[in-house]
Amino acid sequence: MERVATSRTEPGSFGDLLRRYYSAPEFLNLADGTQRNYRRILEKFGEKHRDWPVSGLKRIHIKTIIGKMEDRPQAANSLLKRLKTLLNFAAEIDMVPHNPLMGMRGLKVSSEGFHTWTDEEISRYEARHPIGSKARLAMALMLFTGQRKSDAVKMGWQHVKDGRIAVRQQKTTTMVDIPIHPDLKRVLDGSPRKNLTFLVTEYGKPFTANGFGNWMRDRCNEAGLPQCSSHGLRKAMAKRLAEAGCSVNEIMSITGHATEGEVIRYTKEANKTVLADHAMRALQLDGARRKSANPVRKVSKSDG
């Protein structure tokens, strides 16, 4: 595609589309963290393509760009999602007759994403970071609430009441109200109560989500767990809930996932043997209930 050698906000250009999108309700109604994430992805793309005329953008152009990112499939797919959203908006404001990216597939991702912590890895981390340490509190909060790091950094004593912890998720604005697990209570009871917010930096300030993720990276490394990350604890919680026999809706009530598909993706690593045992026990219990509800009446001689 030929570039238009004009200003960065030439009407009809990709830069113009970005400017309109950032001031539209479709963008402004997103959570702050989501806005920052979308901007980061779109602005990086716009550094090279801001002067492109949107009306001349073809499917093959984006397909070529995405194809060159085959060594980073997750980043490529994130970019494609954001561009699809942006081009939907462009069609709605008549900058283009239709979204040329509709139905376009992303790259195949062979990885399962963030590593899900195993029970052995959790035990190793706990051995390195005892109750009373900030590192142990951080792990317990993420594991036993199943929240994202952007929500974990906001949690504090003000969210605890009557044995429950409630927080409104930043990404989805979903309110989750979770009973406090006994293991989390034990960690909370043994943690210093110097600040309203549970997790703060060495300067006494709340963490940013990215800052917390980097800090947890170091704590995992200290425990000899370079494969583990803060987000993997959220997946570990979903896996544990699935193995405990919880339904998808029950898991969603804890994690706050917006769709069943997201939960199913998170719980793919649940132990199939454990789930099979749950399923067979449930079938046996159901069979016993059916028999007790329909007892077989013995036939007496008088019935003949």
Short mmCIF file of C-alpha atoms in Angstrom, two decimals:
data_model
loop_
_atom_site.label_atom_id
_atom_site.label_comp_id
_atom_site.label_asym_id
_atom_site.label_seq_id
_atom_site.Cartn_x
_atom_site.Cartn_y
_atom_site.Cartn_z
CA MET A 1 0.00 0.00 0.00
CA GLU A 2 1.33 3.47 -0.90
CA ARG A 3 1.78 5.83 1.99
CA VAL A 4 0.22 9.27 2.00
CA ALA A 5 2.98 11.82 2.52
CA THR A 6 0.96 14.18 4.65
CA SER A 7 0.53 15.03 8.33
CA ARG A 8 0.00 12.32 10.93
CA THR A 9 -3.66 13.25 11.31
CA GLU A 10 -4.62 13.55 7.66
CA PRO A 11 -8.39 12.96 7.36
CA GLY A 12 -9.09 9.37 6.41
CA SER A 13 -5.69 8.13 7.55
CA PHE A 14 -5.03 5.42 10.11
CA GLY A 15 -3.89 8.15 12.52
CA ASP A 16 -7.20 9.94 12.02
CA LEU A 17 -9.05 6.71 12.76
CA LEU A 18 -7.10 6.24 15.98
CA ARG A 19 -7.88 9.81 17.06
CA ARG A 20 -11.60 9.26 16.49
CA TYR A 21 -11.59 5.88 18.21
CA TYR A 22 -9.84 7.16 21.34
CA SER A 23 -12.54 9.82 21.80
CA ALA A 24 -15.49 7.50 21.06
CA PRO A 25 -17.71 5.80 23.68
CA GLU A 26 -16.62 2.40 22.33
CA PHE A 27 -13.14 3.15 23.73
CA LEU A 28 -13.89 5.49 26.61
CA ASN A 29 -16.31 3.01 28.22
CA LEU A 30 -13.56 0.41 28.52
CA ALA A 31 -11.82 -0.10 31.86
CA ASP A 32 -8.69 2.04 32.36
CA GLY A 33 -6.38 -0.96 32.20
CA THR A 34 -8.02 -2.19 29.01
CA GLN A 35 -7.67 1.26 27.43
CA ARG A 36 -3.97 1.30 28.22
CA ASN A 37 -3.50 -2.17 26.76
CA TYR A 38 -5.39 -1.30 23.56
CA ARG A 39 -3.47 1.96 23.14
CA ARG A 40 -0.14 0.21 23.62
CA ILE A 41 -0.88 -2.29 20.85
CA LEU A 42 -2.47 0.18 18.42
CA GLU A 43 0.10 2.91 18.92
CA LYS A 44 2.96 0.50 18.25
CA PHE A 45 1.25 -0.45 14.97
CA GLY A 46 0.58 3.23 14.25
CA GLU A 47 4.26 4.16 14.56
CA LYS A 48 4.79 2.67 11.08
CA HIS A 49 1.34 2.91 9.55
CA ARG A 50 -0.26 6.10 10.90
CA ASP A 51 -0.37 7.76 7.47
CA TRP A 52 -2.01 4.83 5.68
CA PRO A 53 -5.38 5.67 4.09
CA VAL A 54 -7.95 3.50 5.85
CA SER A 55 -10.08 3.21 2.72
CA GLY A 56 -7.20 1.55 0.89
CA LEU A 57 -6.43 -0.98 3.61
CA LYS A 58 -6.82 -4.50 2.28
CA ARG A 59 -7.01 -7.85 4.00
CA ILE A 60 -3.74 -8.93 2.36
CA HIS A 61 -1.88 -5.99 3.95
CA ILE A 62 -2.72 -7.10 7.50
CA LYS A 63 -2.27 -10.76 6.61
CA THR A 64 1.28 -9.98 5.47
CA ILE A 65 2.07 -8.02 8.64
CA ILE A 66 0.66 -10.73 10.90
CA GLY A 67 2.53 -13.39 8.95
CA LYS A 68 5.85 -11.67 9.68
CA MET A 69 5.11 -12.08 13.40
CA GLU A 70 4.98 -15.89 13.27
CA ASP A 71 7.73 -16.05 15.91
CA ARG A 72 5.39 -14.13 18.26
CA PRO A 73 1.96 -15.69 17.59
CA GLN A 74 0.29 -14.40 20.74
CA ALA A 75 1.39 -10.81 20.03
CA ALA A 76 0.26 -11.22 16.42
CA ASN A 77 -3.17 -12.44 17.47
CA SER A 78 -3.56 -9.63 19.99
CA LEU A 79 -2.78 -7.11 17.26
CA LEU A 80 -5.28 -8.75 14.92
CA LYS A 81 -8.02 -8.59 17.57
CA ARG A 82 -7.40 -4.90 18.17
CA LEU A 83 -7.36 -4.13 14.45
CA LYS A 84 -10.61 -6.03 13.96
CA THR A 85 -12.22 -3.92 16.68
CA LEU A 86 -10.78 -0.75 15.17
CA LEU A 87 -11.98 -1.60 11.65
CA ASN A 88 -15.45 -2.43 12.99
CA PHE A 89 -15.50 1.09 14.38
CA ALA A 90 -14.25 2.47 11.05
CA ALA A 91 -17.16 0.78 9.27
CA GLU A 92 -19.65 2.18 11.78
CA ILE A 93 -18.47 5.75 11.13
CA ASP A 94 -18.37 5.18 7.34
CA MET A 95 -14.61 5.46 6.93
CA VAL A 96 -14.78 2.08 5.15
CA PRO A 97 -17.78 0.28 3.60
CA HIS A 98 -17.11 -2.86 5.64
CA ASN A 99 -14.51 -4.43 7.91
CA PRO A 100 -11.99 -6.14 5.59
CA LEU A 101 -10.66 -8.24 8.48
CA MET A 102 -13.99 -9.90 9.30
CA GLY A 103 -13.48 -13.65 9.67
CA MET A 104 -9.70 -13.44 9.34
CA ARG A 105 -7.97 -16.07 11.46
CA GLY A 106 -4.94 -15.49 13.62
CA LEU A 107 -1.81 -17.59 13.91
CA LYS A 108 -1.87 -21.00 15.54
CA VAL A 109 -0.45 -20.86 19.04
CA SER A 110 1.18 -24.11 20.06
CA SER A 111 1.80 -22.96 23.62
CA GLU A 112 -0.86 -23.24 26.30
CA GLY A 113 0.03 -19.76 27.47
CA PHE A 114 1.09 -19.10 31.03
CA HIS A 115 2.27 -22.16 32.90
CA THR A 116 -0.24 -23.49 35.44
CA TRP A 117 1.37 -23.99 38.84
CA THR A 118 1.45 -27.58 40.10
CA ASP A 119 0.86 -28.54 43.73
CA GLU A 120 4.56 -29.38 44.04
CA GLU A 121 5.55 -25.93 42.73
CA ILE A 122 3.16 -24.25 45.15
CA SER A 123 4.70 -26.21 48.04
CA ARG A 124 8.21 -25.24 46.91
CA TYR A 125 7.25 -21.57 46.79
CA GLU A 126 5.67 -21.79 50.25
CA ALA A 127 8.82 -23.40 51.64
CA ARG A 128 10.91 -20.50 50.32
CA HIS A 129 8.47 -17.76 51.35
CA PRO A 130 6.92 -18.43 54.79
CA ILE A 131 3.77 -16.91 56.25
CA GLY A 132 4.49 -13.36 57.33
CA SER A 133 6.35 -12.47 54.14
CA LYS A 134 4.87 -10.28 51.44
CA ALA A 135 5.78 -12.90 48.86
CA ARG A 136 3.67 -15.55 50.60
CA LEU A 137 0.73 -13.13 50.97
CA ALA A 138 0.89 -12.29 47.27
CA MET A 139 0.84 -15.95 46.25
CA ALA A 140 -2.01 -16.82 48.61
CA LEU A 141 -4.13 -13.88 47.45
CA MET A 142 -3.80 -14.82 43.79
CA LEU A 143 -4.19 -18.57 44.31
CA PHE A 144 -7.17 -18.54 46.67
CA THR A 145 -9.11 -15.76 44.96
CA GLY A 146 -8.26 -16.64 41.35
CA GLN A 147 -8.03 -12.99 40.37
CA ARG A 148 -5.87 -11.18 37.84
CA LYS A 149 -2.80 -9.31 39.03
CA SER A 150 -4.56 -6.02 38.19
CA ASP A 151 -7.19 -6.91 40.81
CA ALA A 152 -4.85 -8.48 43.35
CA VAL A 153 -2.90 -5.22 43.69
CA LYS A 154 -6.11 -3.35 44.59
CA MET A 155 -7.26 -5.72 47.33
CA GLY A 156 -7.10 -4.57 50.91
CA TRP A 157 -8.63 -4.92 54.33
CA GLN A 158 -11.53 -2.72 53.24
CA HIS A 159 -12.64 -5.53 50.94
CA VAL A 160 -12.84 -8.10 53.75
CA LYS A 161 -16.10 -8.55 55.65
CA ASP A 162 -17.80 -11.47 57.41
CA GLY A 163 -15.31 -14.02 56.17
CA ARG A 164 -15.53 -12.94 52.53
CA ILE A 165 -13.48 -10.80 50.17
CA ALA A 166 -15.23 -8.72 47.51
CA VAL A 167 -13.64 -6.81 44.66
CA ARG A 168 -14.81 -5.26 41.40
CA GLN A 169 -12.60 -6.49 38.59
CA GLN A 170 -10.79 -3.80 36.64
CA LYS A 171 -10.90 -5.52 33.26
CA THR A 172 -14.57 -6.55 33.18
CA THR A 173 -16.08 -4.44 36.03
CA THR A 174 -17.52 -7.73 37.33
CA MET A 175 -18.07 -7.83 41.10
CA VAL A 176 -16.81 -11.03 42.71
CA ASP A 177 -17.65 -11.88 46.32
CA ILE A 178 -15.61 -14.86 47.48
CA PRO A 179 -15.57 -16.79 50.77
CA ILE A 180 -12.08 -16.61 52.25
CA HIS A 181 -10.39 -20.01 52.04
CA PRO A 182 -8.99 -21.24 55.42
CA ASP A 183 -5.46 -21.30 53.97
CA LEU A 184 -5.80 -17.67 52.85
CA LYS A 185 -7.18 -16.71 56.27
CA ARG A 186 -4.16 -18.31 57.90
CA VAL A 187 -1.83 -16.23 55.73
CA LEU A 188 -3.81 -13.03 56.30
CA ASP A 189 -3.82 -13.57 60.06
CA GLY A 190 -0.05 -14.04 60.00
CA SER A 191 0.72 -11.02 57.83
CA PRO A 192 1.69 -7.54 59.12
CA ARG A 193 -1.22 -5.11 58.96
CA LYS A 194 0.61 -1.85 58.27
CA ASN A 195 -1.35 -0.64 55.23
CA LEU A 196 -4.96 -0.70 54.07
CA THR A 197 -3.86 -2.30 50.79
CA PHE A 198 -2.51 -5.83 51.18
CA LEU A 199 0.37 -5.53 48.72
CA VAL A 200 2.54 -2.41 48.56
CA THR A 201 6.00 -1.61 47.24
CA GLU A 202 9.03 -1.09 49.43
CA TYR A 203 8.06 2.59 49.41
CA GLY A 204 4.61 1.87 50.83
CA LYS A 205 2.79 2.59 47.55
CA PRO A 206 0.33 0.24 45.79
CA PHE A 207 1.83 -1.82 42.99
CA THR A 208 0.94 -1.30 39.37
CA ALA A 209 -0.15 -4.53 37.68
CA ASN A 210 3.03 -4.72 35.59
CA GLY A 211 5.22 -3.76 38.52
CA PHE A 212 3.65 -6.51 40.60
CA GLY A 213 4.15 -9.05 37.83
CA ASN A 214 7.85 -8.16 37.64
CA TRP A 215 8.18 -8.33 41.42
CA MET A 216 6.52 -11.77 41.50
CA ARG A 217 8.88 -12.88 38.73
CA ASP A 218 11.78 -12.28 41.12
CA ARG A 219 10.04 -14.08 44.00
CA CYS A 220 9.41 -17.11 41.78
CA ASN A 221 13.04 -17.11 40.68
CA GLU A 222 14.11 -17.05 44.34
CA ALA A 223 12.09 -20.23 44.87
CA GLY A 224 13.72 -21.90 41.85
CA LEU A 225 10.55 -21.59 39.76
CA PRO A 226 11.50 -19.67 36.59
CA GLN A 227 8.61 -21.34 34.71
CA CYS A 228 6.01 -19.91 37.10
CA SER A 229 4.34 -16.49 37.01
CA SER A 230 1.65 -14.59 38.87
CA HIS A 231 -0.95 -15.30 36.19
CA GLY A 232 -0.30 -19.03 36.43
CA LEU A 233 -1.79 -18.94 39.94
CA ARG A 234 -5.14 -17.83 38.50
CA LYS A 235 -5.03 -20.85 36.19
CA ALA A 236 -4.08 -23.09 39.11
CA MET A 237 -7.16 -21.94 41.02
CA ALA A 238 -9.43 -22.66 38.05
CA LYS A 239 -7.84 -26.09 37.69
CA ARG A 240 -8.36 -26.89 41.37
CA LEU A 241 -11.99 -25.83 41.20
CA ALA A 242 -12.56 -28.05 38.17
CA GLU A 243 -10.93 -31.01 39.87
CA ALA A 244 -13.12 -30.40 42.92
CA GLY A 245 -16.13 -31.03 40.69
CA CYS A 246 -17.25 -27.41 40.34
CA SER A 247 -19.41 -26.48 37.38
CA VAL A 248 -18.30 -23.90 34.83
CA ASN A 249 -20.71 -21.35 36.31
CA GLU A 250 -19.37 -22.01 39.80
CA ILE A 251 -15.82 -21.44 38.58
CA MET A 252 -16.91 -18.23 36.82
CA SER A 253 -18.41 -16.96 40.09
CA ILE A 254 -14.91 -17.10 41.60
CA THR A 255 -12.66 -16.09 38.71
CA GLY A 256 -15.06 -13.59 37.16
CA HIS A 257 -14.47 -14.88 33.62
CA ALA A 258 -16.96 -13.39 31.18
CA THR A 259 -17.52 -16.47 29.01
CA GLU A 260 -17.66 -20.22 29.49
CA GLY A 261 -15.09 -20.66 26.72
CA GLU A 262 -12.48 -18.78 28.73
CA VAL A 263 -13.04 -21.03 31.74
CA ILE A 264 -12.85 -24.18 29.63
CA ARG A 265 -9.52 -22.96 28.20
CA TYR A 266 -8.20 -22.31 31.70
CA THR A 267 -9.25 -25.70 33.03
CA LYS A 268 -7.94 -27.84 30.16
CA GLU A 269 -5.11 -29.02 32.41
CA ALA A 270 -7.46 -30.36 35.07
CA ASN A 271 -6.59 -33.96 35.93
CA LYS A 272 -8.80 -36.11 33.72
CA THR A 273 -8.60 -39.03 36.16
CA VAL A 274 -9.89 -36.88 39.03
CA LEU A 275 -12.72 -35.57 36.87
CA ALA A 276 -13.61 -39.09 35.73
CA ASP A 277 -13.79 -40.23 39.37
CA HIS A 278 -16.14 -37.34 40.18
CA ALA A 279 -18.31 -38.12 37.19
CA MET A 280 -18.61 -41.83 38.02
CA ARG A 281 -19.42 -41.14 41.68
CA ALA A 282 -22.11 -38.70 40.58
CA LEU A 283 -23.55 -41.35 38.24
CA GLN A 284 -23.58 -43.96 41.01
CA LEU A 285 -25.28 -41.58 43.45
CA ASP A 286 -27.88 -40.73 40.84
CA GLY A 287 -28.51 -44.43 40.24
CA ALA A 288 -28.96 -45.02 43.98
CA ARG A 289 -31.45 -42.15 44.19
CA ARG A 290 -33.42 -43.56 41.27
CA LYS A 291 -33.66 -46.97 42.93
CA SER A 292 -34.76 -45.53 46.28
CA ALA A 293 -37.36 -43.38 44.57
CA ASN A 294 -38.76 -46.39 42.65
CA PRO A 295 -38.53 -49.41 44.98
CA VAL A 296 -39.31 -52.79 43.45
CA ARG A 297 -42.50 -54.15 45.02
CA LYS A 298 -42.43 -57.89 45.74
CA VAL A 299 -45.26 -59.84 44.10
CA SER A 300 -47.31 -61.87 46.62
CA LYS A 301 -49.41 -64.96 45.92
CA SER A 302 -52.59 -62.93 46.38
CA ASP A 303 -51.57 -60.75 43.43
CA GLY A 304 -51.87 -63.76 41.21
#
